[in-house]
Short mmCIF file of C-alpha atoms and ligand atoms in Angstrom, two decimals:
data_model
loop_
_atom_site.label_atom_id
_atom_site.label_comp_id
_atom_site.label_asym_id
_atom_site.label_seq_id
_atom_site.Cartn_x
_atom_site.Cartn_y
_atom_site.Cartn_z
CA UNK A 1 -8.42 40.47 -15.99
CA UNK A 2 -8.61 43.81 -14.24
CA UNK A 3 -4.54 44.29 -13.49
CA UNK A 4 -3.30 47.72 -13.74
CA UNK A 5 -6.96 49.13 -13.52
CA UNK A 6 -8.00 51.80 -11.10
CA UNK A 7 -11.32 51.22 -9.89
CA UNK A 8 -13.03 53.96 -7.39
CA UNK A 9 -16.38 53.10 -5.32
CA UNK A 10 -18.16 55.68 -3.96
CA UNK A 11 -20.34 54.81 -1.16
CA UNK A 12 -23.02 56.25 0.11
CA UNK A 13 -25.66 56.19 3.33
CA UNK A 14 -28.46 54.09 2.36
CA UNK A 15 -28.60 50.04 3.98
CA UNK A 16 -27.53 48.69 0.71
CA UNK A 17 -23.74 49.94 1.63
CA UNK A 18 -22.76 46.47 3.10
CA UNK A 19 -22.95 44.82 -0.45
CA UNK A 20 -20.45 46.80 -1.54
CA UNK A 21 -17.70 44.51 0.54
CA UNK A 22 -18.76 41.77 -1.87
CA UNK A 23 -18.49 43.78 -4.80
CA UNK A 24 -14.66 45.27 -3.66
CA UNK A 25 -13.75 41.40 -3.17
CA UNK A 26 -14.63 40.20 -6.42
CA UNK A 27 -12.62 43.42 -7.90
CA UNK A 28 -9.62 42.78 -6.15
CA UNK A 29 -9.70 39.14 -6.82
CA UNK A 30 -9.84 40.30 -10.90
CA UNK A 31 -6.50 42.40 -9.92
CA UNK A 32 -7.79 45.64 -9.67
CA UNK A 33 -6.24 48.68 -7.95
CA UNK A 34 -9.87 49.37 -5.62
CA UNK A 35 -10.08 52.76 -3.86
CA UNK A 36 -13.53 53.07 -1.77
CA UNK A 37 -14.76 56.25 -1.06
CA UNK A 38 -17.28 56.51 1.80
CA UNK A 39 -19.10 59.90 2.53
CA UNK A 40 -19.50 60.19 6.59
CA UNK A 41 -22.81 59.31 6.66
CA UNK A 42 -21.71 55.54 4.83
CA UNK A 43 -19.82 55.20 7.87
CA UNK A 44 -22.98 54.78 10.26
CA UNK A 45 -23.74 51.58 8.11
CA UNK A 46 -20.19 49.76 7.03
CA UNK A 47 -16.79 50.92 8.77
CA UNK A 48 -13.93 51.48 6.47
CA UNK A 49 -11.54 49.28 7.75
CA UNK A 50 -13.86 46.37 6.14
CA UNK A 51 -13.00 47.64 3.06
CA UNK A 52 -9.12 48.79 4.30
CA UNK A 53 -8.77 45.29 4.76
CA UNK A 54 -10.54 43.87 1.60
CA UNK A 55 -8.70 46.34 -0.85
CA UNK A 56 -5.42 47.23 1.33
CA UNK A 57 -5.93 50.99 0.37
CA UNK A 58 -6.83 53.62 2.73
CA UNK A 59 -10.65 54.05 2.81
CA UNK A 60 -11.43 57.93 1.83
CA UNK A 61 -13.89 59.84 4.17
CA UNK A 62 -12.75 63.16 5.07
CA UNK A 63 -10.92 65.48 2.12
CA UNK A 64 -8.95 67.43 5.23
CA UNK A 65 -7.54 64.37 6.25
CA UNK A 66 -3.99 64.70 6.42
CA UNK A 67 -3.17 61.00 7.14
CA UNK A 68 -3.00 60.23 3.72
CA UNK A 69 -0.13 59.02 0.73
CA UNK A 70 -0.18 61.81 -1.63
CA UNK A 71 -1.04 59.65 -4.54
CA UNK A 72 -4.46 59.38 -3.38
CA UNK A 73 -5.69 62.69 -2.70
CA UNK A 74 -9.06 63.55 -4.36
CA UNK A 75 -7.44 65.18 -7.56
CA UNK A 76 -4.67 62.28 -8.13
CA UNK A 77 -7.09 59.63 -7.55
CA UNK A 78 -9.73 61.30 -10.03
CA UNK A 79 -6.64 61.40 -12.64
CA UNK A 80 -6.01 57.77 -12.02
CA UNK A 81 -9.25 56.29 -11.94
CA UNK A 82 -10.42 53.96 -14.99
CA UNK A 83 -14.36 54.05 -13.65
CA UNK A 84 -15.95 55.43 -11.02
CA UNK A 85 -18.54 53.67 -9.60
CA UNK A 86 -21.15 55.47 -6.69
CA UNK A 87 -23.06 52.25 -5.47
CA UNK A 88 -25.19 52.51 -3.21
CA UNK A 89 -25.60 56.42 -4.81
CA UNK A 90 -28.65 57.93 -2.01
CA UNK A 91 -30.81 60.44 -3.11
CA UNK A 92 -28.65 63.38 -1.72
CA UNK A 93 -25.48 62.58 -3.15
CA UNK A 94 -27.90 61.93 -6.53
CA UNK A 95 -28.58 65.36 -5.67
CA UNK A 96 -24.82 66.97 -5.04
CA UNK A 97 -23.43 65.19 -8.00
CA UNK A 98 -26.10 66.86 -10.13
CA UNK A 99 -25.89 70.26 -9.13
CA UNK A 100 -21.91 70.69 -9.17
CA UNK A 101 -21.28 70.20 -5.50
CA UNK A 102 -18.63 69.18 -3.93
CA UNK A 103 -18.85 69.58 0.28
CA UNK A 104 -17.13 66.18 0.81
CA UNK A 105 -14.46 63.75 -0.24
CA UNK A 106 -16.72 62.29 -2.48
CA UNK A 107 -18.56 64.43 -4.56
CA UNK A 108 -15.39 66.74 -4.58
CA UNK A 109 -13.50 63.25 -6.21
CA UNK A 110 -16.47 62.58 -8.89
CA UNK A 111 -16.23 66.19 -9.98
CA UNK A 112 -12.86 66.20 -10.87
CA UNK A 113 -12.86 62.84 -12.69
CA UNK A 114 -13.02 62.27 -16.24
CA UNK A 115 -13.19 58.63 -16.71
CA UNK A 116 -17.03 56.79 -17.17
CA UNK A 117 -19.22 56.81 -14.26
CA UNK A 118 -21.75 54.68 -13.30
CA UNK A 119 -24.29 55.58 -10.25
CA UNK A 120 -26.40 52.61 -8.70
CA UNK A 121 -29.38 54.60 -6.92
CA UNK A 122 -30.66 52.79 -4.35
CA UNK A 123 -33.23 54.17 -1.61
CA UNK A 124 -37.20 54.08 -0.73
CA UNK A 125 -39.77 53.70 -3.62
CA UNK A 126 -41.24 57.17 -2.92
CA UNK A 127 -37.75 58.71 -2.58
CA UNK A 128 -36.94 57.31 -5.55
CA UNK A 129 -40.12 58.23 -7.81
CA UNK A 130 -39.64 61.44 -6.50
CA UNK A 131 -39.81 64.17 -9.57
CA UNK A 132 -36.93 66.06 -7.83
CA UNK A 133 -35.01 62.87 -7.51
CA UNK A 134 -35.52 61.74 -11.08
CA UNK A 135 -34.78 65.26 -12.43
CA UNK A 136 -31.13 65.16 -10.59
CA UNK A 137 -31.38 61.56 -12.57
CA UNK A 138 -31.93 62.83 -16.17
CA UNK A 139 -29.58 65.99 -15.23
CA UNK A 140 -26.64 63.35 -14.50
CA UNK A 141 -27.56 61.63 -17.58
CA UNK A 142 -27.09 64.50 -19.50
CA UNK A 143 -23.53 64.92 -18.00
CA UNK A 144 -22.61 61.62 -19.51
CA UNK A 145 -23.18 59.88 -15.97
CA UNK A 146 -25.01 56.42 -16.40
CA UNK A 147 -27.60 55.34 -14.51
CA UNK A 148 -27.77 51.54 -13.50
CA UNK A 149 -31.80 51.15 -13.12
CA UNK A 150 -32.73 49.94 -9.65
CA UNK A 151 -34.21 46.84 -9.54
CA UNK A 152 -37.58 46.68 -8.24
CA UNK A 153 -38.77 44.28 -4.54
CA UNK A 154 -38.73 44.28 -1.10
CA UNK A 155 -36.87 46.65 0.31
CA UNK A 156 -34.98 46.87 3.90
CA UNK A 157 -37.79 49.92 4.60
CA UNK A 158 -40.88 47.25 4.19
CA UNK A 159 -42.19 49.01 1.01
CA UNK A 160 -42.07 47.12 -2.03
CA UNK A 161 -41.29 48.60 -5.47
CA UNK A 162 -38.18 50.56 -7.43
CA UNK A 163 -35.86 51.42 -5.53
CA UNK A 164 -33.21 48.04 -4.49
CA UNK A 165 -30.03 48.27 -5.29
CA UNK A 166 -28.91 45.50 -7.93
CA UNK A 167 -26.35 42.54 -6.99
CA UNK A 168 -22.93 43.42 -6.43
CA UNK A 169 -22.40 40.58 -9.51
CA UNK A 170 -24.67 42.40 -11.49
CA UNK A 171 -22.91 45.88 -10.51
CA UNK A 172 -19.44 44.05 -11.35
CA UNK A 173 -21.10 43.46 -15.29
CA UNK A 174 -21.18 47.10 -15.69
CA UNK A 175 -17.32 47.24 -14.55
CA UNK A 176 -16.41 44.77 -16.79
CA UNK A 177 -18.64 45.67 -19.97
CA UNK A 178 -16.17 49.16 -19.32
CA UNK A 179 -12.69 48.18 -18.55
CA UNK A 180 -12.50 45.01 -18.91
CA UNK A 181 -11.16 44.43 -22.36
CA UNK A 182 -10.21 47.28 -25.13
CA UNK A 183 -13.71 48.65 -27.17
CA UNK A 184 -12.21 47.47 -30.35
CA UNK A 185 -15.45 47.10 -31.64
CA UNK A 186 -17.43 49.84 -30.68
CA UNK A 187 -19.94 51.08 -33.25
CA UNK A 188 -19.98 47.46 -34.49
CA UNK A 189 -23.55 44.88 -35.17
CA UNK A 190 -22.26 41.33 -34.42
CA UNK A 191 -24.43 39.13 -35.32
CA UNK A 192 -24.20 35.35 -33.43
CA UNK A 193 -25.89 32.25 -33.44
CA UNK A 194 -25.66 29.82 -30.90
CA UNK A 195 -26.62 26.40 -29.50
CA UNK A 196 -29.17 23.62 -31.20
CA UNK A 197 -32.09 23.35 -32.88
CA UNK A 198 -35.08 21.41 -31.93
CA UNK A 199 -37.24 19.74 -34.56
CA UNK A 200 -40.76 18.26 -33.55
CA UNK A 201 -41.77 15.30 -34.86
CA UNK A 202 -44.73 15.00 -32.59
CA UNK A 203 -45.82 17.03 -29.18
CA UNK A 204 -43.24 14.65 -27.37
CA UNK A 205 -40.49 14.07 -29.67
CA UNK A 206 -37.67 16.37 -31.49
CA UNK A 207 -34.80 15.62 -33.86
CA UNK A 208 -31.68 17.85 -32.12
CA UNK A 209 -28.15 17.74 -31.35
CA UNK A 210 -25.26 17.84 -28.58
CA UNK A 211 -24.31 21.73 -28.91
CA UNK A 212 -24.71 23.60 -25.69
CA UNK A 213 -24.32 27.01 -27.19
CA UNK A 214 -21.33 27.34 -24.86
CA UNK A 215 -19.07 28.50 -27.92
CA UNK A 216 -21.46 30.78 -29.14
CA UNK A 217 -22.21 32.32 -26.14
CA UNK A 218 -18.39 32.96 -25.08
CA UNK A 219 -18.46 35.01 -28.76
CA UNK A 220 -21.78 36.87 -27.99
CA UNK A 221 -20.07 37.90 -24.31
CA UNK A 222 -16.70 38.55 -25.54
CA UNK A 223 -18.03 40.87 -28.44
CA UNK A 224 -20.47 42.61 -26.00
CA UNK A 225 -17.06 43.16 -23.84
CA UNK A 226 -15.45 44.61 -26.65
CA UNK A 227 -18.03 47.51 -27.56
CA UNK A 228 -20.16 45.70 -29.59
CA UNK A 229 -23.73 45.66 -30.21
CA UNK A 230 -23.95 42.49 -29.97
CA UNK A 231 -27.44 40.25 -30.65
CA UNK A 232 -27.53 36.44 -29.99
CA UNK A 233 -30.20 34.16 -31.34
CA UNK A 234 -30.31 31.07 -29.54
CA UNK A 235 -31.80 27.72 -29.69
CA UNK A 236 -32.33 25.79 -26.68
CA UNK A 237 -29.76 25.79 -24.32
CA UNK A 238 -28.91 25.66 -20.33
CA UNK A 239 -26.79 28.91 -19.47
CA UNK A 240 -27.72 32.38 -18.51
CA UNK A 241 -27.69 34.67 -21.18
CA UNK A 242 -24.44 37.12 -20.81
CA UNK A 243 -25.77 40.88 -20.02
CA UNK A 244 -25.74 43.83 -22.00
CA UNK A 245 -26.39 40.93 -25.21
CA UNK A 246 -29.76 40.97 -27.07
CA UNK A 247 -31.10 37.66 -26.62
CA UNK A 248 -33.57 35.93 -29.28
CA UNK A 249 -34.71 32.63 -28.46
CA UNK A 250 -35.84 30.30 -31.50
CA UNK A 251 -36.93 26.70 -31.17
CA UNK A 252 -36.62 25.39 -34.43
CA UNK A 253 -34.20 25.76 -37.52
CA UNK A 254 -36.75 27.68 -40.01
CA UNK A 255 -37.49 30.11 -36.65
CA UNK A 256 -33.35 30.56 -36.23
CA UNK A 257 -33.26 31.06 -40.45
CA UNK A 258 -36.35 33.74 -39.95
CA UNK A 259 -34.26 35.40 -36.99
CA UNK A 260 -30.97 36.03 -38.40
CA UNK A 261 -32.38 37.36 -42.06
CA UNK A 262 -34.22 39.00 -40.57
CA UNK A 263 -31.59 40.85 -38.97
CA UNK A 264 -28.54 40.06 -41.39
CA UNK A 265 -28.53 43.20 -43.56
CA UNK A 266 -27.38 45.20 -40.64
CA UNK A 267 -25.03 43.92 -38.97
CA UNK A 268 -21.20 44.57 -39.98
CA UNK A 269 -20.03 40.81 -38.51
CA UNK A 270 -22.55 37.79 -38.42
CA UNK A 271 -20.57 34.60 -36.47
CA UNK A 272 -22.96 31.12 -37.10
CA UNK A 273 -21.87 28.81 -34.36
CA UNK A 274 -25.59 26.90 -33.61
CA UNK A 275 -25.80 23.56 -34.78
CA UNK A 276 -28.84 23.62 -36.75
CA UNK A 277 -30.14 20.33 -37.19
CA UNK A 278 -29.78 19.39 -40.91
CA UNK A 279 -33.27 17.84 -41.41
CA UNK A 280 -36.56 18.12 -39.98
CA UNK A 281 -40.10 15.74 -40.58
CA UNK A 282 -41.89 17.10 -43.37
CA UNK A 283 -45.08 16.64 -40.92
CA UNK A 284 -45.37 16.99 -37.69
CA UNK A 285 -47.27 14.62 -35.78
CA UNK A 286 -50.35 16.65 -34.25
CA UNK A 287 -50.63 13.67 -31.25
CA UNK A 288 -48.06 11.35 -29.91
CA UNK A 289 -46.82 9.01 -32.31
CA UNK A 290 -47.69 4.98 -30.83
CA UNK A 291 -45.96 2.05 -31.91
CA UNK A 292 -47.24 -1.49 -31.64
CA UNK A 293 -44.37 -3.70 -30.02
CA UNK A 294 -42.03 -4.74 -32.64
CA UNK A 295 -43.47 -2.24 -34.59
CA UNK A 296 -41.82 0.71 -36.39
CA UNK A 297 -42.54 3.88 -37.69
CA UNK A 298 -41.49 6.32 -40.29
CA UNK A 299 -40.37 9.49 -40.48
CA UNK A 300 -39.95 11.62 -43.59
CA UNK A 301 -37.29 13.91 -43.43
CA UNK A 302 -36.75 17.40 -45.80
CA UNK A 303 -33.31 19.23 -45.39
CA UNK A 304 -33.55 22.18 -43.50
CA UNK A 305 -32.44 25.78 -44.73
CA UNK A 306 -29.07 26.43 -45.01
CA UNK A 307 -28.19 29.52 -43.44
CA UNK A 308 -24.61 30.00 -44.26
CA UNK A 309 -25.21 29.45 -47.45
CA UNK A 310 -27.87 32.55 -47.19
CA UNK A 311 -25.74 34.48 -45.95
CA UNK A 312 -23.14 34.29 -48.21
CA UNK A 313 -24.87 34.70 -51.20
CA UNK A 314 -26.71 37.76 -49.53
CA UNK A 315 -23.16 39.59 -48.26
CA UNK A 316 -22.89 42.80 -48.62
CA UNK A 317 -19.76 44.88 -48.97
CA UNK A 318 -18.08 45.07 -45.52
CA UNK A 319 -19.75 42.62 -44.13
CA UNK A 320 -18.25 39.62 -42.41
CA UNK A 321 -18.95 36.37 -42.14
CA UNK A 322 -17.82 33.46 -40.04
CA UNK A 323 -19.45 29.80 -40.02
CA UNK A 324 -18.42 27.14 -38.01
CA UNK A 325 -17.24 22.88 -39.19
CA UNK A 326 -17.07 20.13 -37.47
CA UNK A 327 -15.28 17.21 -39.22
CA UNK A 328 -14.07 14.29 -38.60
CA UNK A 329 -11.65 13.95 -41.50
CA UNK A 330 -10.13 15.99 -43.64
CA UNK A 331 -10.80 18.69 -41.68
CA UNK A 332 -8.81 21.29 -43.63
CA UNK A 333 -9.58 20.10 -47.41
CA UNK A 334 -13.75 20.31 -46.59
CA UNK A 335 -13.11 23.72 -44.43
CA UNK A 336 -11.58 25.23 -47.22
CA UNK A 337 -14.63 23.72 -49.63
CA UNK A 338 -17.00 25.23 -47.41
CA UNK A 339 -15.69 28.63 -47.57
CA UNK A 340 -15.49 28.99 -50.82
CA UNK A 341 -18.77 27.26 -51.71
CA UNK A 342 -20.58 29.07 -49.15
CA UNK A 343 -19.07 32.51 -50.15
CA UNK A 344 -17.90 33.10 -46.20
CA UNK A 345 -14.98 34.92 -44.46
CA UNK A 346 -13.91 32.75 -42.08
CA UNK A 347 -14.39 28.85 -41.16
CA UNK A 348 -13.44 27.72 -37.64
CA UNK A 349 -12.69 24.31 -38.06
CA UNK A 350 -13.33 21.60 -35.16
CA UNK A 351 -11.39 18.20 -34.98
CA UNK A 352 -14.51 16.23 -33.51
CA UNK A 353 -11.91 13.32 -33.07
CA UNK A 354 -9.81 15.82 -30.72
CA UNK A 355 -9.75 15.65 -27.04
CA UNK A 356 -10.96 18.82 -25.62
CA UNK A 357 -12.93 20.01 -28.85
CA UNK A 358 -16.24 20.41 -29.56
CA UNK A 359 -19.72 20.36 -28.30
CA UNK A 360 -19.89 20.24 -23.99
CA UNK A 361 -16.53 21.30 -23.09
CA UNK A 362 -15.22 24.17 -21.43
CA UNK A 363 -12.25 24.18 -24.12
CA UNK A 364 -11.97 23.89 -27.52
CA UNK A 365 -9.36 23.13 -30.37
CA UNK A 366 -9.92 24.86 -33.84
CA UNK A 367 -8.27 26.20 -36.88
CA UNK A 368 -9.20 29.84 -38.23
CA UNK A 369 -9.16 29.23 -42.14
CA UNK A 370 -9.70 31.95 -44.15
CA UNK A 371 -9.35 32.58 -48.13
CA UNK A 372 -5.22 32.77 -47.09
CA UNK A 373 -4.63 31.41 -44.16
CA UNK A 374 -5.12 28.55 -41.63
CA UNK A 375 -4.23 29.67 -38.28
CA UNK A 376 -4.50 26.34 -35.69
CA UNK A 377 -4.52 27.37 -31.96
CA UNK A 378 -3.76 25.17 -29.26
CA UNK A 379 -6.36 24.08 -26.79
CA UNK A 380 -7.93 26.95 -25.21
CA UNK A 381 -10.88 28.49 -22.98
CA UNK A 382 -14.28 29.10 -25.06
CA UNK A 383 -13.49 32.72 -23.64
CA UNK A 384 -10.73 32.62 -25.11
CA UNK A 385 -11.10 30.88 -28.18
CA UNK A 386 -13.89 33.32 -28.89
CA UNK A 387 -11.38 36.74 -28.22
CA UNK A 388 -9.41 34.65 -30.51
CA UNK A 389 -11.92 34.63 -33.25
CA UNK A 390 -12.55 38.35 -33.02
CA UNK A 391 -9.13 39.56 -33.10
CA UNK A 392 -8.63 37.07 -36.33
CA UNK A 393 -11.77 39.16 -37.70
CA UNK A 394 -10.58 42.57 -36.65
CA UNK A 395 -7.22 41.70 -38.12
C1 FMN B 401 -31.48 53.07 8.27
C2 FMN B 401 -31.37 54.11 7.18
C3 FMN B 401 -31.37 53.71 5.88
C4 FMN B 401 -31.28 54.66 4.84
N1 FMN B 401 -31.28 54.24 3.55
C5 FMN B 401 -31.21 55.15 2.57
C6 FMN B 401 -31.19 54.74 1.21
O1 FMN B 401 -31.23 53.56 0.90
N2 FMN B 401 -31.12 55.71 0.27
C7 FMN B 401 -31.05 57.04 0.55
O2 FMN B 401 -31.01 57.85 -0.37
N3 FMN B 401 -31.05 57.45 1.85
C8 FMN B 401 -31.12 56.55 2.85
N4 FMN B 401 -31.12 56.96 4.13
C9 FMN B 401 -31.01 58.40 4.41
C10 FMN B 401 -29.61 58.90 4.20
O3 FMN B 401 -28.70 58.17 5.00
C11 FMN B 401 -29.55 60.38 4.46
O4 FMN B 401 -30.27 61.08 3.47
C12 FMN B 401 -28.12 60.88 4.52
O5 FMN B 401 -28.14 62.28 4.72
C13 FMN B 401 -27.37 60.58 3.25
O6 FMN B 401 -26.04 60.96 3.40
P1 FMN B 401 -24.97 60.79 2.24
O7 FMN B 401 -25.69 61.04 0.98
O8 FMN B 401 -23.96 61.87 2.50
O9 FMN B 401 -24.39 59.46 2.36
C14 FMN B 401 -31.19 56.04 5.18
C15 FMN B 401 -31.16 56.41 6.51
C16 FMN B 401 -31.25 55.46 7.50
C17 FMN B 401 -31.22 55.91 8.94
#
């Protein structure tokens, strides 16, 4: 995923410098080219060779080291990097990076690099709220550094508060969201829905479906990793919500209709992957329906809004939308039917009769019909049936 990208770590004195092995690791493990740059004072808490070892390039310290390939001096390696990352970044080096100086490999490398840079501050509440401290902050902001907000708990001092360096996973989402796939849709609104719909019939019992949300949510991550802003209302499902992605959770079908037109007109691409149930009780029980033995009860059910349908008939120009089918027959004849009926862009078509397709799996089998084509891919990823889907709607 990462091969052929340069990734530099800068790391600085503070405790949290030991989570930074993990973080390396789980770089080089992606196929990126990881250089680590410690200042001296890192040393005192993680030696270099741990990292040596985990990235097999020469851990950085001193910039008048002469024991080094010329390819990774501090100018060459600021050429080459794709992101910088300064994780844990302490309040002095917060401080140097701020204020133009350079006194050590480090800062000297971050000053000469032009590629995005992300700084992870991590250090003691009351360092941290520090006005000076949050002035270098905003001053590095203004320099197009980001700042990755500390998380806030116990930290290794005994204070609790701001201040704690987040994961190394987490700090390996901001790597990803950067250089992990081309931003070929930066400036874009995507739209997706994703997962079931639950509708009560009484406090106990709901009318639903098998959808996960697992497709939709490899299309909400895959846009987000592709520059979009991406927002994701979901029904109820079991998997963590992808960072950087706008998450609305909805229960019901009329709450998932009130969420997306509610939020339709602006977005340029609107993908509808939940699997909203089709009908829903026209009451809803206010207790716990009881049956007699032998006895049974009815339910009246009314059709739930169609949402595609909305959206199609409320598309505006440059807009595009993409529904999902599942069929068990004639899977290309109703696709085609739906798109045109429903006024959409795109249909990805299921074969519920497929092995490998459909609601639970890790995989999935569809064909991308659209007004002039009917592209059918083999089995594939959700990951990568959903960078599949966008490059079909980038096309
Ligand atoms: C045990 C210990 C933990 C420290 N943790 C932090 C920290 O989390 N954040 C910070 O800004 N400074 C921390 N410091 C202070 C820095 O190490 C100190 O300011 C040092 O000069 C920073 O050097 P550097 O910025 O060149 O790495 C800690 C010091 C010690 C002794």
């Amino acid at each position: 995923m990462l091969k052929g990208k340069c990734v530099v770590l800068g790391v600085t004195g503070s405790i949290a410098a030991y989570k930074i092995a993990n973080l390396a690791s789980a770089l080089v493990k992606l196929g990126a080219d990881v250089n680590v740059i410690m200042t001296k004072n890192a040393t005192n808490f993680i030696n270099p060779i741990t990292f040596e070892t985990l990235t097999s390039n020469k851990c950085l310290v001193d910039t008048f080291d002469r024991n080094f390939q010329f390819n990774v001096e501090h100018v060459a390696l600021a050429k080459r990097a794709d992101i910088f990352m300064v994780a844990p970044a302490s309040a002095n080096v917060i401080g140097k990076m701020a204020h133009g100086i350079a006194d050590d490999m480090l800062t000297t490398t971050i000053l000469a690099a032009k590629c995005k840079k992300l700084v992870s501050p991590a250090m003691n509440t009351n360092m941290f709220e520090n006005p000076i401290v949050q002035d270098n902050l905003q001053t590095l902001k203004k320099y197009g550094f980001e700042i990755i907000e500390p998380a806030s708990g116990y930290l290794a001092c005994g204070d609790t508060g701001a201040g704690k360096m987040p994961d190394p996973e987490v700090l390996l989402q901001y790597i990803l969201r950067e250089i992990s796939h081309e931003h070929d849709l930066t400036g874009k609104k995507v739209l997706v829905t994703a997962g079931p719909t639950a509708e009560a019939i009484d406090p106990v019992r709901f009318i639903t479906n098998h959808s996960t949300g697992k497709m939709g949510y490899a299309i909400a991550k895959a846009a987000m990793e592709r520059g979009a802003e991406v927002t994701l209302v979901s029904g109820p499902v079991n998997i963590t919500p992808p960072m950087f992605v706008d998450v609305v959770n909805i229960t019901s079908a009329a709450e998932m209709a009130d969420a997306v037109k509610s939020r339709a007109g602006e977005c340029d691409i609107i993908i509808k992957s939940a699997a909203v149930a089709d009908y829903r009780p026209t009451t809803v029980a206010t207790e716990k329906i009881k049956k007699k033995d032998g006895e049974g009860s009815t339910i009246e059910l009314e059709r739930t809004e169609d949402i595609l349908s909305y959206l199609g008939s409320h598309k505006r120009d440059g807009q595009f939308i993409c529904g999902f089918s599942m069929e068990t027959e004639n899977m290309l004849e109703n696709s085609q039917k739906k798109l045109k009926k429903k006024n959409v862009d795109m249909i990805v078509a299921n074969n519920l009769r497929t092995a490998g397709a459909g609601f639970g799996t890790d995989t999935n089998v569809v064909t991308l019909i659209t007004a002039d084509s009917a592209d059918e891919l083999p089995k594939m990823s959700k990951e990568d049936v959903a960078h599949a889907i966008l490059d079909k709607i980038i096309k």
